[in-house]
Amino acid sequence: MTATDATATDATGATRTRTRWLRYAAAALALCLAVLALVVMTTSRADDPVPGADSADAGFARGMAVHHQQAVQLSFIVRDSTDDEEVRRLAYDVINTQANQRGMLLARLDDWGLPKSSQKQPMAWMDHDMDYKPHDGSLMPGMATNTEMDELRKAEGKDAEVLYLRLLTAHHGGGIDMAQGAADLAEDPMIVRLAEGMVSGQQSEIKLMVDMLKARGVSTQQ
């Protein structure tokens, strides 16, 4: 390889790295802005209408709290399975953002005096047929199964990184569908804003994870 070729290769690599980090920064910024905007809105006013137990607002709060909890679990697992700083940083952001959002959802249910669990199908509140059959611990679309969670616990290094990125991409896909449903159907302003922030933030993270998978030699349809 000539000096010119080496310089061109280095430049291409640097450009790809910058592009990947710019997408990461955009995703992180979107998530931070969503959290900051929502913190201001979490105080319930006495004259706020209380939604019913079977409303889209309550159904979304309960369902997404469960959905987020698994994303946090996935992220804790991979954080201890790899030394890759990029993956660990993503996991850290997911842990903090989704744990905070989960707390907001549960607090809203407390504000309304509504139960945090229901015997109904988790996404029954949505306005389209839900034919998803819970199986092996996967309660809603996008959620990992118990088998997949066990596989991630056993994986290390690059194998753990790739599996985590694949599982979290699918997880975000299911979460976006649910959040968009809440953005369209919910009536509580805080729930609507929170759902809209989830859609934009998780879409940005999916784009980031597609690049991260490609950097690890994994093809993706995203």
PDB file of C-alpha atoms in Angstrom:
ATOM      1  CA  MET A   1       0.000   0.000   0.000  1.00  0.00           C
ATOM      2  CA  THR A   2       1.348   3.437  -0.956  1.00  0.00           C
ATOM      3  CA  ALA A   3       1.413   6.411   1.401  1.00  0.00           C
ATOM      4  CA  THR A   4      -1.413   7.953  -0.643  1.00  0.00           C
ATOM      5  CA  ASP A   5      -3.530   4.801  -0.279  1.00  0.00           C
ATOM      6  CA  ALA A   6      -2.882   4.688   3.457  1.00  0.00           C
ATOM      7  CA  THR A   7      -3.890   8.337   3.813  1.00  0.00           C
ATOM      8  CA  ALA A   8      -7.106   7.730   1.855  1.00  0.00           C
ATOM      9  CA  THR A   9      -7.931   4.695   3.980  1.00  0.00           C
ATOM     10  CA  ASP A  10      -7.334   6.621   7.179  1.00  0.00           C
ATOM     11  CA  ALA A  11      -9.520   9.461   5.948  1.00  0.00           C
ATOM     12  CA  THR A  12     -12.355   7.085   5.047  1.00  0.00           C
ATOM     13  CA  GLY A  13     -12.162   5.419   8.444  1.00  0.00           C
ATOM     14  CA  ALA A  14     -12.141   8.759  10.201  1.00  0.00           C
ATOM     15  CA  THR A  15     -15.187   9.900   8.210  1.00  0.00           C
ATOM     16  CA  ARG A  16     -17.121   6.760   9.130  1.00  0.00           C
ATOM     17  CA  THR A  17     -16.201   7.193  12.772  1.00  0.00           C
ATOM     18  CA  ARG A  18     -17.303  10.825  12.775  1.00  0.00           C
ATOM     19  CA  THR A  19     -20.602   9.918  11.074  1.00  0.00           C
ATOM     20  CA  ARG A  20     -21.280   7.180  13.612  1.00  0.00           C
ATOM     21  CA  TRP A  21     -20.514   9.478  16.550  1.00  0.00           C
ATOM     22  CA  LEU A  22     -22.628  12.289  15.093  1.00  0.00           C
ATOM     23  CA  ARG A  23     -25.605   9.945  14.945  1.00  0.00           C
ATOM     24  CA  TYR A  24     -24.879   8.834  18.484  1.00  0.00           C
ATOM     25  CA  ALA A  25     -24.725  12.432  19.653  1.00  0.00           C
ATOM     26  CA  ALA A  26     -28.012  13.223  17.889  1.00  0.00           C
ATOM     27  CA  ALA A  27     -29.708  10.262  19.562  1.00  0.00           C
ATOM     28  CA  ALA A  28     -28.352  11.205  22.978  1.00  0.00           C
ATOM     29  CA  LEU A  29     -29.398  14.838  22.527  1.00  0.00           C
ATOM     30  CA  ALA A  30     -32.927  13.850  21.508  1.00  0.00           C
ATOM     31  CA  LEU A  31     -33.266  11.658  24.579  1.00  0.00           C
ATOM     32  CA  CYS A  32     -31.877  14.329  26.922  1.00  0.00           C
ATOM     33  CA  LEU A  33     -34.186  16.997  25.540  1.00  0.00           C
ATOM     34  CA  ALA A  34     -37.182  14.681  25.917  1.00  0.00           C
ATOM     35  CA  VAL A  35     -36.335  13.963  29.544  1.00  0.00           C
ATOM     36  CA  LEU A  36     -35.681  17.626  30.379  1.00  0.00           C
ATOM     37  CA  ALA A  37     -38.921  18.733  28.786  1.00  0.00           C
ATOM     38  CA  LEU A  38     -40.925  16.098  30.596  1.00  0.00           C
ATOM     39  CA  VAL A  39     -39.502  16.721  34.052  1.00  0.00           C
ATOM     40  CA  VAL A  40     -41.200  20.120  33.971  1.00  0.00           C
ATOM     41  CA  MET A  41     -44.527  18.469  33.178  1.00  0.00           C
ATOM     42  CA  THR A  42     -44.675  15.712  35.787  1.00  0.00           C
ATOM     43  CA  THR A  43     -46.489  17.740  38.459  1.00  0.00           C
ATOM     44  CA  SER A  44     -50.178  16.904  38.300  1.00  0.00           C
ATOM     45  CA  ARG A  45     -52.658  19.747  38.733  1.00  0.00           C
ATOM     46  CA  ALA A  46     -55.739  19.274  40.864  1.00  0.00           C
ATOM     47  CA  ASP A  47     -58.000  20.155  37.921  1.00  0.00           C
ATOM     48  CA  ASP A  48     -56.404  17.639  35.531  1.00  0.00           C
ATOM     49  CA  PRO A  49     -59.005  15.111  34.357  1.00  0.00           C
ATOM     50  CA  VAL A  50     -58.354  11.557  35.562  1.00  0.00           C
ATOM     51  CA  PRO A  51     -58.443   8.957  32.774  1.00  0.00           C
ATOM     52  CA  GLY A  52     -60.248   5.669  33.220  1.00  0.00           C
ATOM     53  CA  ALA A  53     -58.480   2.444  34.138  1.00  0.00           C
ATOM     54  CA  ASP A  54     -59.012   1.115  30.602  1.00  0.00           C
ATOM     55  CA  SER A  55     -58.026   4.334  28.818  1.00  0.00           C
ATOM     56  CA  ALA A  56     -55.175   4.670  26.338  1.00  0.00           C
ATOM     57  CA  ASP A  57     -53.346   6.849  28.857  1.00  0.00           C
ATOM     58  CA  ALA A  58     -53.433   4.245  31.624  1.00  0.00           C
ATOM     59  CA  GLY A  59     -52.879   1.298  29.284  1.00  0.00           C
ATOM     60  CA  PHE A  60     -49.839   2.926  27.742  1.00  0.00           C
ATOM     61  CA  ALA A  61     -48.397   3.883  31.135  1.00  0.00           C
ATOM     62  CA  ARG A  62     -48.696   0.311  32.402  1.00  0.00           C
ATOM     63  CA  GLY A  63     -47.508  -1.381  29.202  1.00  0.00           C
ATOM     64  CA  MET A  64     -44.567   0.893  28.494  1.00  0.00           C
ATOM     65  CA  ALA A  65     -43.371   0.660  32.098  1.00  0.00           C
ATOM     66  CA  VAL A  66     -43.023  -3.106  31.584  1.00  0.00           C
ATOM     67  CA  HIS A  67     -41.483  -2.671  28.123  1.00  0.00           C
ATOM     68  CA  HIS A  68     -38.915  -0.168  29.431  1.00  0.00           C
ATOM     69  CA  GLN A  69     -37.969  -2.373  32.347  1.00  0.00           C
ATOM     70  CA  GLN A  70     -36.723  -5.068  29.993  1.00  0.00           C
ATOM     71  CA  ALA A  71     -34.675  -2.575  27.949  1.00  0.00           C
ATOM     72  CA  VAL A  72     -33.007  -1.527  31.197  1.00  0.00           C
ATOM     73  CA  GLN A  73     -32.298  -5.176  32.040  1.00  0.00           C
ATOM     74  CA  LEU A  74     -30.781  -5.818  28.603  1.00  0.00           C
ATOM     75  CA  SER A  75     -28.553  -2.788  29.013  1.00  0.00           C
ATOM     76  CA  PHE A  76     -27.309  -3.785  32.452  1.00  0.00           C
ATOM     77  CA  ILE A  77     -26.418  -7.227  31.110  1.00  0.00           C
ATOM     78  CA  VAL A  78     -24.383  -5.967  28.151  1.00  0.00           C
ATOM     79  CA  ARG A  79     -22.683  -3.306  30.242  1.00  0.00           C
ATOM     80  CA  ASP A  80     -20.989  -6.086  32.200  1.00  0.00           C
ATOM     81  CA  SER A  81     -20.298  -8.271  29.133  1.00  0.00           C
ATOM     82  CA  THR A  82     -18.141  -5.992  26.988  1.00  0.00           C
ATOM     83  CA  ASP A  83     -15.378  -3.409  27.291  1.00  0.00           C
ATOM     84  CA  ASP A  84     -16.492  -1.604  24.131  1.00  0.00           C
ATOM     85  CA  GLU A  85     -17.003   2.028  25.161  1.00  0.00           C
ATOM     86  CA  GLU A  86     -19.498   2.808  22.399  1.00  0.00           C
ATOM     87  CA  VAL A  87     -21.831  -0.028  23.393  1.00  0.00           C
ATOM     88  CA  ARG A  88     -21.410   0.663  27.103  1.00  0.00           C
ATOM     89  CA  ARG A  89     -22.228   4.343  26.547  1.00  0.00           C
ATOM     90  CA  LEU A  90     -25.391   3.427  24.640  1.00  0.00           C
ATOM     91  CA  ALA A  91     -26.368   1.005  27.408  1.00  0.00           C
ATOM     92  CA  TYR A  92     -25.787   3.709  30.017  1.00  0.00           C
ATOM     93  CA  ASP A  93     -28.040   6.132  28.134  1.00  0.00           C
ATOM     94  CA  VAL A  94     -30.790   3.524  27.778  1.00  0.00           C
ATOM     95  CA  ILE A  95     -30.597   2.645  31.481  1.00  0.00           C
ATOM     96  CA  ASN A  96     -30.897   6.258  32.592  1.00  0.00           C
ATOM     97  CA  THR A  97     -33.436   7.469  30.041  1.00  0.00           C
ATOM     98  CA  GLN A  98     -35.806   4.531  30.178  1.00  0.00           C
ATOM     99  CA  ALA A  99     -35.597   4.138  33.958  1.00  0.00           C
ATOM    100  CA  ASN A 100     -36.505   7.839  34.289  1.00  0.00           C
ATOM    101  CA  GLN A 101     -39.367   7.531  31.819  1.00  0.00           C
ATOM    102  CA  ARG A 102     -40.615   4.408  33.582  1.00  0.00           C
ATOM    103  CA  GLY A 103     -40.657   6.330  36.835  1.00  0.00           C
ATOM    104  CA  MET A 104     -42.706   9.099  35.214  1.00  0.00           C
ATOM    105  CA  LEU A 105     -45.262   6.606  33.915  1.00  0.00           C
ATOM    106  CA  LEU A 106     -45.678   4.872  37.253  1.00  0.00           C
ATOM    107  CA  ALA A 107     -45.888   8.216  39.050  1.00  0.00           C
ATOM    108  CA  ARG A 108     -48.659   9.280  36.683  1.00  0.00           C
ATOM    109  CA  LEU A 109     -50.646   6.160  37.540  1.00  0.00           C
ATOM    110  CA  ASP A 110     -50.170   7.042  41.217  1.00  0.00           C
ATOM    111  CA  ASP A 111     -51.395  10.580  40.528  1.00  0.00           C
ATOM    112  CA  TRP A 112     -54.533   9.130  38.961  1.00  0.00           C
ATOM    113  CA  GLY A 113     -55.066   6.560  41.714  1.00  0.00           C
ATOM    114  CA  LEU A 114     -55.019   3.778  39.121  1.00  0.00           C
ATOM    115  CA  PRO A 115     -53.517   0.275  39.452  1.00  0.00           C
ATOM    116  CA  LYS A 116     -50.111  -0.401  37.940  1.00  0.00           C
ATOM    117  CA  SER A 117     -51.175  -3.775  36.566  1.00  0.00           C
ATOM    118  CA  SER A 118     -54.167  -5.137  34.679  1.00  0.00           C
ATOM    119  CA  GLN A 119     -55.569  -8.528  33.736  1.00  0.00           C
ATOM    120  CA  LYS A 120     -56.150  -7.313  30.181  1.00  0.00           C
ATOM    121  CA  GLN A 121     -53.738  -7.847  27.296  1.00  0.00           C
ATOM    122  CA  PRO A 122     -50.966  -5.196  27.620  1.00  0.00           C
ATOM    123  CA  MET A 123     -51.797  -3.402  24.361  1.00  0.00           C
ATOM    124  CA  ALA A 124     -55.581  -3.901  24.339  1.00  0.00           C
ATOM    125  CA  TRP A 125     -55.998  -0.104  24.564  1.00  0.00           C
ATOM    126  CA  MET A 126     -54.659   0.435  21.045  1.00  0.00           C
ATOM    127  CA  ASP A 127     -57.109   1.063  18.222  1.00  0.00           C
ATOM    128  CA  HIS A 128     -56.082  -1.893  16.068  1.00  0.00           C
ATOM    129  CA  ASP A 129     -56.242  -5.634  16.508  1.00  0.00           C
ATOM    130  CA  MET A 130     -53.431  -7.063  18.575  1.00  0.00           C
ATOM    131  CA  ASP A 131     -52.825 -10.670  17.579  1.00  0.00           C
ATOM    132  CA  TYR A 132     -49.468 -10.902  19.354  1.00  0.00           C
ATOM    133  CA  LYS A 133     -49.280 -14.010  21.496  1.00  0.00           C
ATOM    134  CA  PRO A 134     -47.133 -13.627  24.615  1.00  0.00           C
ATOM    135  CA  HIS A 135     -44.559 -16.404  24.786  1.00  0.00           C
ATOM    136  CA  ASP A 136     -41.430 -17.321  26.720  1.00  0.00           C
ATOM    137  CA  GLY A 137     -41.490 -14.085  28.699  1.00  0.00           C
ATOM    138  CA  SER A 138     -42.057 -11.825  25.681  1.00  0.00           C
ATOM    139  CA  LEU A 139     -45.257 -10.025  26.634  1.00  0.00           C
ATOM    140  CA  MET A 140     -45.436  -7.435  23.852  1.00  0.00           C
ATOM    141  CA  PRO A 141     -44.060  -6.909  20.329  1.00  0.00           C
ATOM    142  CA  GLY A 142     -40.323  -6.260  20.345  1.00  0.00           C
ATOM    143  CA  MET A 143     -39.692  -7.741  23.764  1.00  0.00           C
ATOM    144  CA  ALA A 144     -36.953 -10.360  24.032  1.00  0.00           C
ATOM    145  CA  THR A 145     -37.829 -13.870  25.129  1.00  0.00           C
ATOM    146  CA  ASN A 146     -36.412 -15.487  28.243  1.00  0.00           C
ATOM    147  CA  THR A 147     -34.279 -17.658  25.962  1.00  0.00           C
ATOM    148  CA  GLU A 148     -32.786 -14.594  24.264  1.00  0.00           C
ATOM    149  CA  MET A 149     -32.150 -12.940  27.608  1.00  0.00           C
ATOM    150  CA  ASP A 150     -30.278 -16.057  28.751  1.00  0.00           C
ATOM    151  CA  GLU A 151     -28.230 -16.050  25.533  1.00  0.00           C
ATOM    152  CA  LEU A 152     -27.214 -12.444  26.189  1.00  0.00           C
ATOM    153  CA  ARG A 153     -26.195 -13.289  29.751  1.00  0.00           C
ATOM    154  CA  LYS A 154     -23.875 -16.013  28.442  1.00  0.00           C
ATOM    155  CA  ALA A 155     -22.383 -13.955  25.584  1.00  0.00           C
ATOM    156  CA  GLU A 156     -19.198 -11.888  25.885  1.00  0.00           C
ATOM    157  CA  GLY A 157     -17.310  -9.317  23.854  1.00  0.00           C
ATOM    158  CA  LYS A 158     -18.395  -8.827  20.251  1.00  0.00           C
ATOM    159  CA  ASP A 159     -20.994 -11.613  20.474  1.00  0.00           C
ATOM    160  CA  ALA A 160     -22.680  -9.798  23.369  1.00  0.00           C
ATOM    161  CA  GLU A 161     -22.498  -6.465  21.543  1.00  0.00           C
ATOM    162  CA  VAL A 162     -24.123  -7.806  18.376  1.00  0.00           C
ATOM    163  CA  LEU A 163     -26.865  -9.691  20.214  1.00  0.00           C
ATOM    164  CA  TYR A 164     -27.630  -6.672  22.389  1.00  0.00           C
ATOM    165  CA  LEU A 165     -27.836  -4.341  19.391  1.00  0.00           C
ATOM    166  CA  ARG A 166     -30.142  -6.749  17.552  1.00  0.00           C
ATOM    167  CA  LEU A 167     -32.398  -7.301  20.559  1.00  0.00           C
ATOM    168  CA  LEU A 168     -32.564  -3.604  21.412  1.00  0.00           C
ATOM    169  CA  THR A 169     -33.328  -2.659  17.798  1.00  0.00           C
ATOM    170  CA  ALA A 170     -36.295  -5.036  17.788  1.00  0.00           C
ATOM    171  CA  HIS A 171     -37.271  -3.797  21.255  1.00  0.00           C
ATOM    172  CA  HIS A 172     -37.269  -0.179  20.085  1.00  0.00           C
ATOM    173  CA  GLY A 173     -39.362  -1.146  17.045  1.00  0.00           C
ATOM    174  CA  GLY A 174     -42.111  -2.507  19.271  1.00  0.00           C
ATOM    175  CA  GLY A 175     -41.784   0.440  21.630  1.00  0.00           C
ATOM    176  CA  ILE A 176     -42.138   2.968  18.814  1.00  0.00           C
ATOM    177  CA  ASP A 177     -45.380   1.343  17.643  1.00  0.00           C
ATOM    178  CA  MET A 178     -46.816   1.519  21.158  1.00  0.00           C
ATOM    179  CA  ALA A 179     -45.607   5.071  21.762  1.00  0.00           C
ATOM    180  CA  GLN A 180     -47.080   6.274  18.461  1.00  0.00           C
ATOM    181  CA  GLY A 181     -50.384   4.729  19.483  1.00  0.00           C
ATOM    182  CA  ALA A 182     -50.290   6.712  22.730  1.00  0.00           C
ATOM    183  CA  ALA A 183     -49.315   9.904  20.919  1.00  0.00           C
ATOM    184  CA  ASP A 184     -52.413   9.456  18.731  1.00  0.00           C
ATOM    185  CA  LEU A 185     -54.907   8.238  21.345  1.00  0.00           C
ATOM    186  CA  ALA A 186     -53.930   9.535  24.777  1.00  0.00           C
ATOM    187  CA  GLU A 187     -55.518  12.671  26.226  1.00  0.00           C
ATOM    188  CA  ASP A 188     -53.200  13.578  29.087  1.00  0.00           C
ATOM    189  CA  PRO A 189     -50.692  16.195  27.788  1.00  0.00           C
ATOM    190  CA  MET A 190     -47.796  14.714  29.751  1.00  0.00           C
ATOM    191  CA  ILE A 191     -48.433  11.231  28.333  1.00  0.00           C
ATOM    192  CA  VAL A 192     -48.716  12.573  24.781  1.00  0.00           C
ATOM    193  CA  ARG A 193     -45.451  14.538  25.051  1.00  0.00           C
ATOM    194  CA  LEU A 194     -43.671  11.602  26.651  1.00  0.00           C
ATOM    195  CA  ALA A 195     -44.859   9.239  23.923  1.00  0.00           C
ATOM    196  CA  GLU A 196     -43.798  11.648  21.170  1.00  0.00           C
ATOM    197  CA  GLY A 197     -40.360  11.970  22.753  1.00  0.00           C
ATOM    198  CA  MET A 198     -40.027   8.183  22.854  1.00  0.00           C
ATOM    199  CA  VAL A 199     -40.824   7.890  19.148  1.00  0.00           C
ATOM    200  CA  SER A 200     -38.184  10.412  18.058  1.00  0.00           C
ATOM    201  CA  GLY A 201     -35.568   9.270  20.567  1.00  0.00           C
ATOM    202  CA  GLN A 202     -35.864   5.578  19.781  1.00  0.00           C
ATOM    203  CA  GLN A 203     -35.920   6.180  16.028  1.00  0.00           C
ATOM    204  CA  SER A 204     -32.600   8.019  16.407  1.00  0.00           C
ATOM    205  CA  GLU A 205     -31.170   5.164  18.464  1.00  0.00           C
ATOM    206  CA  ILE A 206     -32.228   2.603  15.864  1.00  0.00           C
ATOM    207  CA  LYS A 207     -30.281   4.519  13.199  1.00  0.00           C
ATOM    208  CA  LEU A 208     -27.290   4.591  15.516  1.00  0.00           C
ATOM    209  CA  MET A 209     -27.514   0.853  16.201  1.00  0.00           C
ATOM    210  CA  VAL A 210     -27.733   0.058  12.491  1.00  0.00           C
ATOM    211  CA  ASP A 211     -24.392   1.827  12.025  1.00  0.00           C
ATOM    212  CA  MET A 212     -22.936   0.047  15.052  1.00  0.00           C
ATOM    213  CA  LEU A 213     -23.963  -3.340  13.678  1.00  0.00           C
ATOM    214  CA  LYS A 214     -22.518  -2.528  10.251  1.00  0.00           C
ATOM    215  CA  ALA A 215     -19.250  -1.522  11.916  1.00  0.00           C
ATOM    216  CA  ARG A 216     -19.177  -5.019  13.416  1.00  0.00           C
ATOM    217  CA  GLY A 217     -19.709  -6.661  10.029  1.00  0.00           C
ATOM    218  CA  VAL A 218     -23.391  -7.461  10.567  1.00  0.00           C
ATOM    219  CA  SER A 219     -25.831  -6.800   7.744  1.00  0.00           C
ATOM    220  CA  THR A 220     -29.184  -5.287   8.632  1.00  0.00           C
ATOM    221  CA  GLN A 221     -32.428  -4.537   6.869  1.00  0.00           C
ATOM    222  CA  GLN A 222     -32.986  -1.334   8.871  1.00  0.00           C
TER     223      GLN A 222
END
